[in-house]
mmCIF file of C-alpha atoms in Angstrom:
data_model
loop_
_atom_site.group_PDB
_atom_site.id
_atom_site.type_symbol
_atom_site.label_atom_id
_atom_site.label_comp_id
_atom_site.label_asym_id
_atom_site.label_seq_id
_atom_site.Cartn_x
_atom_site.Cartn_y
_atom_site.Cartn_z
ATOM 1 C CA MET A 21 -11.494 0.584 32.640
ATOM 2 C CA ALA A 22 -10.650 4.293 32.879
ATOM 3 C CA GLU A 23 -6.974 3.478 32.341
ATOM 4 C CA ASP A 24 -7.844 1.403 29.249
ATOM 5 C CA MET A 25 -9.886 4.261 27.794
ATOM 6 C CA SER A 26 -7.045 6.685 28.484
ATOM 7 C CA GLY A 27 -4.609 4.343 26.772
ATOM 8 C CA HIS A 28 -6.822 4.072 23.672
ATOM 9 C CA GLU A 29 -7.189 7.870 23.581
ATOM 10 C CA ASP A 30 -3.404 8.300 23.779
ATOM 11 C CA ILE A 31 -2.911 5.857 20.902
ATOM 12 C CA ALA A 32 -5.568 7.610 18.804
ATOM 13 C CA ARG A 33 -4.013 11.017 19.562
ATOM 14 C CA SER A 34 -0.560 9.728 18.661
ATOM 15 C CA LYS A 35 -1.826 8.363 15.331
ATOM 16 C CA LEU A 36 -3.593 11.655 14.579
ATOM 17 C CA LEU A 37 -0.468 13.710 15.288
ATOM 18 C CA LYS A 38 1.644 11.377 13.160
ATOM 19 C CA SER A 39 -0.822 11.566 10.266
ATOM 20 C CA LEU A 40 -0.789 15.399 10.419
ATOM 21 C CA HIS A 41 3.000 15.614 10.410
ATOM 22 C CA PRO A 42 3.327 15.715 6.573
ATOM 23 C CA LEU A 43 0.846 18.601 6.426
ATOM 24 C CA TYR A 44 2.674 20.431 9.214
ATOM 25 C CA ARG A 45 6.019 19.950 7.467
ATOM 26 C CA VAL A 46 4.661 21.325 4.169
ATOM 27 C CA TYR A 47 3.034 24.262 5.961
ATOM 28 C CA GLN A 48 6.366 25.164 7.577
ATOM 29 C CA ASP A 49 7.979 25.000 4.133
ATOM 30 C CA TYR A 50 5.257 27.303 2.808
ATOM 31 C CA LEU A 51 5.803 29.890 5.579
ATOM 32 C CA GLN A 52 9.578 29.885 5.109
ATOM 33 C CA THR A 53 9.322 30.160 1.320
ATOM 34 C CA ARG A 54 6.778 32.970 1.520
ATOM 35 C CA GLU A 55 8.955 34.904 3.974
ATOM 36 C CA ALA A 56 12.013 34.418 1.770
ATOM 37 C CA LEU A 57 10.053 35.639 -1.259
ATOM 38 C CA PHE A 58 8.901 38.788 0.577
ATOM 39 C CA GLU A 59 12.461 39.595 1.660
ATOM 40 C CA THR A 60 13.934 38.902 -1.778
ATOM 41 C CA THR A 61 11.256 40.906 -3.608
ATOM 42 C CA ALA A 62 12.098 43.920 -1.442
ATOM 43 C CA LEU A 63 15.698 43.707 -2.654
ATOM 44 C CA LEU A 64 14.598 44.226 -6.268
ATOM 45 C CA SER A 65 14.467 47.980 -5.510
ATOM 46 C CA ASP A 66 17.720 48.010 -3.512
ATOM 47 C CA ALA A 67 20.180 50.841 -4.239
ATOM 48 C CA ASP A 68 22.983 48.313 -4.796
ATOM 49 C CA PRO A 69 22.878 46.927 -8.413
ATOM 50 C CA SER A 70 24.540 43.671 -7.344
ATOM 51 C CA MET A 71 21.812 43.065 -4.745
ATOM 52 C CA ARG A 72 19.112 43.752 -7.352
ATOM 53 C CA LEU A 73 20.767 41.264 -9.716
ATOM 54 C CA LEU A 74 21.031 38.631 -6.988
ATOM 55 C CA ALA A 75 17.392 39.134 -6.035
ATOM 56 C CA SER A 76 16.237 38.857 -9.657
ATOM 57 C CA ASP A 77 17.937 35.439 -9.856
ATOM 58 C CA GLU A 78 16.339 34.173 -6.639
ATOM 59 C CA VAL A 79 12.745 35.360 -7.128
ATOM 60 C CA PRO A 80 11.739 32.942 -9.968
ATOM 61 C CA PRO A 81 12.672 29.676 -8.168
ATOM 62 C CA LEU A 82 11.046 30.898 -4.942
ATOM 63 C CA THR A 83 7.886 31.846 -6.840
ATOM 64 C CA SER A 84 7.857 28.503 -8.640
ATOM 65 C CA HIS A 85 8.271 26.544 -5.391
ATOM 66 C CA LEU A 86 5.514 28.534 -3.687
ATOM 67 C CA SER A 87 3.211 27.907 -6.655
ATOM 68 C CA THR A 88 3.912 24.154 -6.516
ATOM 69 C CA LEU A 89 3.124 24.053 -2.805
ATOM 70 C CA LEU A 90 -0.202 25.862 -3.322
ATOM 71 C CA THR A 91 -1.381 24.125 -6.498
ATOM 72 C CA THR A 92 -0.018 20.596 -6.074
ATOM 73 C CA THR A 93 1.419 19.687 -2.668
ATOM 74 C CA PHE A 94 -1.294 21.107 -0.412
ATOM 75 C CA PRO A 95 -4.224 19.787 -2.522
ATOM 76 C CA ALA A 96 -2.641 16.320 -2.659
ATOM 77 C CA LEU A 97 -2.270 16.155 1.120
ATOM 78 C CA LEU A 98 -5.763 17.490 1.774
ATOM 79 C CA LEU A 99 -7.411 15.258 -0.828
ATOM 80 C CA SER A 100 -5.701 12.129 0.439
ATOM 81 C CA SER A 101 -7.285 12.631 3.847
ATOM 82 C CA SER A 102 -10.713 13.843 2.699
ATOM 83 C CA THR A 103 -11.644 11.401 -0.073
ATOM 84 C CA THR A 104 -11.510 8.188 1.921
ATOM 85 C CA SER A 105 -14.417 7.694 4.254
ATOM 86 C CA SER A 106 -12.938 5.122 6.636
ATOM 87 C CA SER A 107 -9.739 6.869 7.721
ATOM 88 C CA THR A 108 -7.582 4.683 5.492
ATOM 89 C CA ALA A 109 -4.745 7.193 5.885
ATOM 90 C CA ASN A 110 -3.960 5.621 9.263
ATOM 91 C CA LEU A 111 -4.217 1.980 8.213
ATOM 92 C CA ASN A 112 -1.358 -0.468 7.994
ATOM 93 C CA ALA A 113 -1.353 -2.989 5.146
ATOM 94 C CA LEU A 114 -1.416 -6.738 4.673
ATOM 95 C CA MET A 115 -0.118 -7.893 1.273
ATOM 96 C CA GLU A 116 -0.790 -11.325 -0.196
ATOM 97 C CA LEU A 117 1.136 -12.586 -3.222
ATOM 98 C CA LYS A 118 -0.084 -15.684 -5.063
ATOM 99 C CA SER A 119 1.608 -17.439 -7.981
ATOM 100 C CA GLY A 120 -0.491 -17.645 -11.144
ATOM 101 C CA VAL A 121 0.133 -19.033 -14.619
ATOM 102 C CA GLY A 122 3.674 -20.068 -15.427
ATOM 103 C CA GLY A 123 4.390 -22.828 -12.935
ATOM 104 C CA SER A 124 7.861 -22.674 -11.385
ATOM 105 C CA GLU A 125 8.712 -19.448 -13.210
ATOM 106 C CA SER A 126 5.731 -17.731 -11.569
ATOM 107 C CA SER A 127 6.941 -18.908 -8.152
ATOM 108 C CA LEU A 128 10.455 -17.622 -8.819
ATOM 109 C CA PHE A 129 9.097 -14.233 -9.882
ATOM 110 C CA LEU A 130 6.898 -14.089 -6.781
ATOM 111 C CA GLY A 131 10.029 -14.350 -4.635
ATOM 112 C CA GLU A 132 11.554 -11.445 -6.558
ATOM 113 C CA LEU A 133 8.424 -9.312 -6.137
ATOM 114 C CA LEU A 134 8.449 -10.063 -2.416
ATOM 115 C CA ARG A 135 12.027 -8.826 -2.234
ATOM 116 C CA MET A 136 11.103 -5.708 -4.283
ATOM 117 C CA TYR A 137 8.274 -4.761 -1.927
ATOM 118 C CA THR A 138 10.408 -5.457 1.144
ATOM 119 C CA ARG A 139 13.188 -3.171 -0.111
ATOM 120 C CA PHE A 140 10.656 -0.489 -1.093
ATOM 121 C CA ALA A 141 9.092 -0.582 2.387
ATOM 122 C CA GLN A 142 12.463 -0.493 4.128
ATOM 123 C CA GLY A 143 13.494 2.471 1.986
ATOM 124 C CA ARG A 144 10.465 4.366 3.283
ATOM 125 C CA GLY A 145 11.331 3.481 6.856
ATOM 126 C CA TRP A 146 8.296 1.267 7.395
ATOM 127 C CA GLU A 147 8.210 -1.654 9.788
ATOM 128 C CA VAL A 148 7.947 -4.645 7.446
ATOM 129 C CA LYS A 149 7.677 -8.357 8.174
ATOM 130 C CA VAL A 150 6.977 -11.491 6.117
ATOM 131 C CA VAL A 151 4.452 -13.428 8.213
ATOM 132 C CA GLY A 152 3.711 -16.280 5.813
ATOM 133 C CA ARG A 153 5.757 -17.922 3.076
ATOM 134 C CA ASN A 154 5.203 -21.254 1.275
ATOM 135 C CA GLU A 155 8.258 -22.219 -0.759
ATOM 136 C CA THR A 156 8.435 -24.693 -3.640
ATOM 137 C CA ASP A 157 10.955 -27.469 -4.174
ATOM 138 C CA GLY A 158 12.533 -25.458 -6.999
ATOM 139 C CA GLY A 159 13.483 -22.506 -4.819
ATOM 140 C CA GLY A 160 10.475 -20.350 -5.653
ATOM 141 C CA VAL A 161 7.635 -19.104 -3.477
ATOM 142 C CA LYS A 162 4.114 -20.401 -4.085
ATOM 143 C CA ASP A 163 2.487 -17.697 -1.968
ATOM 144 C CA ALA A 164 3.487 -15.176 0.682
ATOM 145 C CA VAL A 165 1.933 -12.752 3.157
ATOM 146 C CA GLY A 166 3.659 -9.618 4.390
ATOM 147 C CA GLU A 167 2.833 -6.791 6.804
ATOM 148 C CA GLY A 168 3.722 -3.127 6.494
ATOM 149 C CA ARG A 169 3.216 -0.821 9.464
ATOM 150 C CA ASP A 170 3.363 2.978 9.440
ATOM 151 C CA VAL A 171 1.093 5.912 8.691
ATOM 152 C CA GLY A 172 -0.212 5.750 5.127
ATOM 153 C CA VAL A 173 1.066 2.275 4.228
ATOM 154 C CA TYR A 174 -2.294 1.009 2.972
ATOM 155 C CA ASP A 175 -2.965 4.142 0.927
ATOM 156 C CA VAL A 176 0.399 3.685 -0.799
ATOM 157 C CA MET A 177 0.374 -0.063 -1.365
ATOM 158 C CA ARG A 178 -3.235 -0.408 -2.545
ATOM 159 C CA TRP A 179 -2.053 0.734 -5.992
ATOM 160 C CA GLU A 180 -0.303 -2.638 -6.320
ATOM 161 C CA ILE A 181 -3.531 -4.670 -6.321
ATOM 162 C CA GLY A 182 -3.875 -6.747 -9.481
ATOM 163 C CA VAL A 183 -1.958 -9.101 -11.752
ATOM 164 C CA HIS A 184 1.763 -8.576 -12.307
ATOM 165 C CA ARG A 185 3.062 -10.157 -15.524
ATOM 166 C CA VAL A 186 6.676 -11.124 -16.203
ATOM 167 C CA GLN A 187 8.108 -11.853 -19.655
ATOM 168 C CA ARG A 188 11.556 -13.440 -19.785
ATOM 169 C CA VAL A 189 13.557 -16.527 -20.723
ATOM 170 C CA PRO A 190 13.582 -18.973 -17.790
ATOM 171 C CA ALA A 191 16.935 -20.342 -16.677
ATOM 172 C CA THR A 192 15.716 -23.840 -17.585
ATOM 173 C CA GLU A 193 14.680 -22.836 -21.126
ATOM 174 C CA SER A 194 17.310 -24.216 -23.524
ATOM 175 C CA SER A 195 15.757 -22.837 -26.724
ATOM 176 C CA GLY A 196 15.771 -19.218 -25.550
ATOM 177 C CA ARG A 197 11.982 -18.876 -25.821
ATOM 178 C CA VAL A 198 10.369 -16.085 -23.784
ATOM 179 C CA HIS A 199 7.788 -17.294 -21.245
ATOM 180 C CA THR A 200 4.965 -15.246 -19.756
ATOM 181 C CA SER A 201 4.071 -15.808 -16.106
ATOM 182 C CA THR A 202 1.872 -13.983 -13.619
ATOM 183 C CA VAL A 203 1.619 -13.231 -9.920
ATOM 184 C CA ALA A 204 -1.530 -11.893 -8.268
ATOM 185 C CA CYS A 205 -1.180 -9.206 -5.608
ATOM 186 C CA ILE A 206 -3.839 -8.471 -3.000
ATOM 187 C CA VAL A 207 -3.459 -5.577 -0.542
ATOM 188 C CA LEU A 208 -5.752 -5.509 2.474
ATOM 189 C CA PRO A 209 -6.117 -2.959 5.274
ATOM 190 C CA LEU A 210 -4.390 -4.464 8.287
ATOM 191 C CA VAL A 211 -6.841 -4.470 11.159
ATOM 192 C CA GLU A 212 -5.559 -4.855 14.696
ATOM 193 C CA ASP A 213 -6.401 -8.050 16.556
ATOM 194 C CA GLU A 214 -9.118 -6.450 18.671
ATOM 195 C CA PRO A 215 -11.168 -3.286 18.045
ATOM 196 C CA SER A 216 -9.906 -0.473 20.280
ATOM 197 C CA ASP A 217 -13.419 0.439 21.437
ATOM 198 C CA GLY A 218 -14.250 -3.089 22.525
ATOM 199 C CA LYS A 219 -16.885 -3.528 19.806
ATOM 200 C CA GLU A 220 -16.697 -5.940 16.881
ATOM 201 C CA ASP A 221 -18.354 -4.224 13.925
ATOM 202 C CA LEU A 222 -16.902 -6.404 11.146
ATOM 203 C CA PHE A 223 -18.320 -9.752 12.202
ATOM 204 C CA LYS A 224 -19.990 -11.641 15.003
ATOM 205 C CA MET A 225 -18.223 -14.616 16.514
ATOM 206 C CA GLU A 226 -21.312 -16.782 16.076
ATOM 207 C CA ASP A 227 -21.019 -16.205 12.308
ATOM 208 C CA VAL A 228 -17.535 -17.758 12.173
ATOM 209 C CA ARG A 229 -16.977 -21.509 11.957
ATOM 210 C CA ILE A 230 -13.598 -22.655 13.298
ATOM 211 C CA ASP A 231 -12.049 -25.908 12.061
ATOM 212 C CA VAL A 232 -8.734 -27.317 13.272
ATOM 213 C CA MET A 233 -6.656 -29.921 11.464
ATOM 214 C CA ARG A 234 -3.185 -31.272 11.084
ATOM 215 C CA ALA A 235 -0.826 -29.057 9.138
ATOM 216 C CA ARG A 236 0.487 -30.362 5.837
ATOM 217 C CA GLY A 237 3.863 -29.953 4.186
ATOM 218 C CA ALA A 238 7.327 -29.265 5.571
ATOM 219 C CA GLY A 239 7.693 -28.247 9.191
ATOM 220 C CA GLY A 240 9.053 -31.101 11.286
ATOM 221 C CA GLN A 241 7.551 -34.039 13.156
ATOM 222 C CA HIS A 242 5.005 -31.894 14.997
ATOM 223 C CA VAL A 243 3.157 -31.408 11.712
ATOM 224 C CA ASN A 244 1.781 -34.932 11.722
ATOM 225 C CA LYS A 245 1.138 -35.190 15.460
ATOM 226 C CA THR A 246 -0.731 -32.020 16.418
ATOM 227 C CA GLU A 247 -3.799 -30.269 15.027
ATOM 228 C CA SER A 248 -2.141 -26.865 14.714
ATOM 229 C CA ALA A 249 -3.670 -25.711 11.422
ATOM 230 C CA VAL A 250 -6.789 -23.520 11.584
ATOM 231 C CA ARG A 251 -9.473 -22.719 9.025
ATOM 232 C CA LEU A 252 -12.037 -19.976 9.585
ATOM 233 C CA THR A 253 -15.233 -19.651 7.569
ATOM 234 C CA HIS A 254 -17.251 -16.441 7.741
ATOM 235 C CA ILE A 255 -20.680 -17.881 6.972
ATOM 236 C CA PRO A 256 -22.511 -14.697 5.792
ATOM 237 C CA SER A 257 -19.845 -13.763 3.217
ATOM 238 C CA GLY A 258 -18.377 -17.190 2.482
ATOM 239 C CA ILE A 259 -14.853 -15.893 3.109
ATOM 240 C CA THR A 260 -12.460 -18.610 4.289
ATOM 241 C CA VAL A 261 -9.017 -18.216 5.822
ATOM 242 C CA SER A 262 -6.591 -21.104 6.381
ATOM 243 C CA MET A 263 -3.412 -20.703 8.423
ATOM 244 C CA GLN A 264 -0.732 -23.261 9.274
ATOM 245 C CA ASP A 265 2.486 -21.232 9.187
ATOM 246 C CA GLU A 266 2.782 -20.757 12.947
ATOM 247 C CA ARG A 267 3.936 -23.443 15.398
ATOM 248 C CA SER A 268 0.853 -23.568 17.588
ATOM 249 C CA GLN A 269 -2.891 -23.661 17.100
ATOM 250 C CA HIS A 270 -3.285 -20.505 19.206
ATOM 251 C CA GLN A 271 -0.867 -18.536 17.007
ATOM 252 C CA ASN A 272 -2.493 -19.794 13.802
ATOM 253 C CA LYS A 273 -5.950 -18.877 15.109
ATOM 254 C CA ARG A 274 -4.787 -15.386 16.046
ATOM 255 C CA ARG A 275 -3.223 -14.848 12.613
ATOM 256 C CA ALA A 276 -6.281 -16.261 10.820
ATOM 257 C CA PHE A 277 -8.637 -13.894 12.651
ATOM 258 C CA GLN A 278 -6.353 -10.983 11.768
ATOM 259 C CA ILE A 279 -6.534 -11.874 8.075
ATOM 260 C CA LEU A 280 -10.296 -12.402 8.267
ATOM 261 C CA ARG A 281 -10.734 -8.924 9.754
ATOM 262 C CA SER A 282 -8.536 -7.471 7.011
ATOM 263 C CA ARG A 283 -10.533 -9.156 4.246
ATOM 264 C CA LEU A 284 -13.835 -8.029 5.710
ATOM 265 C CA MET A 285 -12.496 -4.490 6.082
ATOM 266 C CA ASP A 286 -11.418 -4.636 2.428
ATOM 267 C CA VAL A 287 -14.972 -5.599 1.418
ATOM 268 C CA LYS A 288 -16.355 -2.758 3.520
ATOM 269 C CA LEU A 289 -13.994 -0.172 2.021
ATOM 270 C CA THR A 290 -14.739 -1.319 -1.531
ATOM 271 C CA GLN A 291 -18.474 -1.031 -0.928
ATOM 272 C CA GLU A 292 -17.972 2.485 0.436
ATOM 273 C CA MET A 293 -15.872 3.409 -2.595
ATOM 274 C CA VAL A 294 -18.728 2.404 -4.895
ATOM 275 C CA ALA A 295 -21.246 4.317 -2.793
ATOM 276 C CA ARG A 296 -19.251 7.544 -2.595
ATOM 277 C CA ARG A 297 -19.694 9.935 -5.501
ATOM 278 C CA ASP A 298 -16.276 11.595 -5.122
ATOM 279 C CA VAL A 299 -14.049 8.481 -5.369
ATOM 280 C CA ARG A 300 -12.471 7.892 -8.740
ATOM 281 C CA ARG A 301 -13.892 4.969 -10.711
ATOM 282 C CA SER A 302 -10.481 3.578 -11.606
ATOM 283 C CA LEU A 303 -9.661 3.052 -7.919
ATOM 284 C CA VAL A 304 -12.711 0.827 -7.623
ATOM 285 C CA ARG A 305 -11.553 -1.077 -10.706
ATOM 286 C CA THR A 306 -8.171 -1.573 -9.073
ATOM 287 C CA ALA A 307 -9.887 -3.738 -6.469
ATOM 288 C CA ASP A 308 -10.415 -6.307 -9.253
ATOM 289 C CA ARG A 309 -7.711 -8.874 -8.559
ATOM 290 C CA SER A 310 -7.889 -10.166 -12.159
ATOM 291 C CA GLU A 311 -6.857 -6.886 -13.800
ATOM 292 C CA LYS A 312 -3.394 -6.872 -15.365
ATOM 293 C CA ILE A 313 -1.698 -3.777 -14.012
ATOM 294 C CA ARG A 314 2.004 -4.096 -14.859
ATOM 295 C CA THR A 315 4.373 -6.006 -17.156
ATOM 296 C CA TYR A 316 8.043 -6.682 -16.369
ATOM 297 C CA ASN A 317 9.851 -7.378 -19.667
ATOM 298 C CA TYR A 318 13.403 -8.569 -19.014
ATOM 299 C CA ALA A 319 14.486 -8.807 -22.653
ATOM 300 C CA GLN A 320 13.686 -5.135 -23.253
ATOM 301 C CA ASP A 321 14.744 -3.956 -19.760
ATOM 302 C CA ARG A 322 11.303 -2.383 -19.498
ATOM 303 C CA VAL A 323 8.534 -2.154 -16.897
ATOM 304 C CA THR A 324 5.135 -0.891 -18.094
ATOM 305 C CA ASP A 325 2.233 0.166 -15.923
ATOM 306 C CA HIS A 326 -0.889 -0.355 -18.034
ATOM 307 C CA ARG A 327 -3.093 1.963 -15.956
ATOM 308 C CA LEU A 328 -0.794 4.884 -16.681
ATOM 309 C CA GLY A 329 0.577 3.891 -20.086
ATOM 310 C CA LEU A 330 3.946 4.624 -18.496
ATOM 311 C CA SER A 331 7.124 2.613 -19.136
ATOM 312 C CA LEU A 332 10.461 2.758 -17.345
ATOM 313 C CA MET A 333 13.516 1.506 -19.223
ATOM 314 C CA ASN A 334 15.306 0.436 -16.061
ATOM 315 C CA LEU A 335 13.894 -2.856 -14.811
ATOM 316 C CA GLU A 336 16.651 -3.358 -12.257
ATOM 317 C CA SER A 337 15.816 -0.066 -10.549
ATOM 318 C CA VAL A 338 12.185 -1.136 -10.171
ATOM 319 C CA MET A 339 13.073 -4.589 -8.847
ATOM 320 C CA GLU A 340 15.438 -3.001 -6.311
ATOM 321 C CA GLY A 341 12.503 -0.979 -4.991
ATOM 322 C CA ASP A 342 13.706 2.488 -5.998
ATOM 323 C CA GLY A 343 11.986 2.711 -9.404
ATOM 324 C CA LEU A 344 8.677 1.534 -7.934
ATOM 325 C CA GLU A 345 8.317 4.975 -6.341
ATOM 326 C CA THR A 346 7.921 6.504 -9.828
ATOM 327 C CA PHE A 347 4.832 4.413 -10.600
ATOM 328 C CA ILE A 348 3.225 4.866 -7.187
ATOM 329 C CA GLU A 349 3.743 8.638 -7.213
ATOM 330 C CA ALA A 350 2.309 8.877 -10.749
ATOM 331 C CA LEU A 351 -0.751 6.840 -9.733
ATOM 332 C CA ARG A 352 -1.298 9.022 -6.683
ATOM 333 C CA LYS A 353 -1.044 12.181 -8.779
ATOM 334 C CA LYS A 354 -3.458 10.794 -11.374
ATOM 335 C CA HIS A 355 -5.892 9.900 -8.609
ATOM 336 C CA ASP A 356 -5.746 13.393 -7.095
ATOM 337 C CA GLU A 357 -6.242 15.068 -10.485
ATOM 338 C CA GLU A 358 -9.278 12.908 -11.261
ATOM 339 C CA VAL A 359 -10.802 13.597 -7.852
ATOM 340 C CA VAL A 360 -10.415 17.357 -8.380
ATOM 341 C CA GLU A 361 -11.932 17.051 -11.849
ATOM 342 C CA MET A 362 -14.932 15.119 -10.551
ATOM 343 C CA MET A 363 -15.447 17.597 -7.697
ATOM 344 C CA LEU A 364 -15.448 20.486 -10.192
ATOM 345 C CA GLN A 365 -17.932 18.688 -12.430
ATOM 346 C CA GLU A 366 -20.283 18.074 -9.521
ATOM 347 C CA SER A 367 -20.046 21.574 -8.059
#
C-alpha cells in the first residue's frame, strides 16, 4: 500500500512539474530579457558613438518584448491555471465526432476533420490515437472517437465543441450545386480508468446498469457468435454509453467505463463553470453541442469562426492542422481578456 501511495505521489509530482514548465520557461525568458535591457541601457551613455547607436537600436525591441511578457504572456499563463476549479490544465482529452445533416457528404467531411485534428495534435507533440471509428460504405466516417494525451490538451481542444459546417460541391453533384453539411464535435476530459486515490467520486457502481449483446456491423464472424458489445446506463443521469469497437467484451467494458467517466466529468465541470463567478459566460455556452461555431467554405477558400467573427482565407492551411492554431490562440486570448475584465468589474 505504501508503495502504491508513493507511486501516485510521484505521478502527481511529475504532472505538476510538467504543468509548471511553460511558466518556468517564460520566467527564464523574462530574466534574460531584463538583464539584456539593463546592460544595453547602460551603453546608451557609452563614450563610443557607435556603441550608443547600437544600443539605441536594441533597446526598443527589448523593451517591447519585456512589456509583452509582463502584460500578456504572464497573465495568460496565470489565468489559465487559476480560473478552472477542477485542475483542467492537467487533463487529457477525449474527442467525439458525429456526422450530422448532409448524409454521405457529412461523413466524408467528418473523416477530413478527424485528419485535421490528428495532424494538429501531432504538430504539438501530443500522443494521439483514434480509439473508435465507424466507416460508411461510401468511404466516409459516420462517427469517431479520438484521444489526446499531454499537459493542457483538454484546455486547448475544448474550444472545438460545437457544430462544424461545411459548404462545398460534393463530388457526386453533377449540377455544381453547393451543399451544406454538418459535423458535431464533443470534447470531454479524459479520465483515467481508476481514480488514483482509490475513491470513485463520479459514480457508484450500483448506479450503473451493464448490458451485453452481440456486436452489429462489419468485424468478422465473431460478431455474430459472441456477446462482445457493451452498453452502460448511468441511472441517476440517464447517460448511456455503447461500445463494440474492441474485440472482446472485457476491452469494450473498459473503454465504455472510460467514456462514462469522461462524460460525467464533463457534466461536473460544466456545473462548476456555471457556479463560478469568474468564468466567462461564452465558455459555458460553448458546452452547447448544438451551437454552430465554424464554417468551412470551399468555394471561397474561407474558414470562419462565428464566435470570433474571424475568417481565414486559406482553407487548406486549416485542414492541414496549421491554420487551426490561429483560431485556438485567438479564442484563448479572448477568454483571458474577458476573465480579466470580469475580475476588474467585480473588484
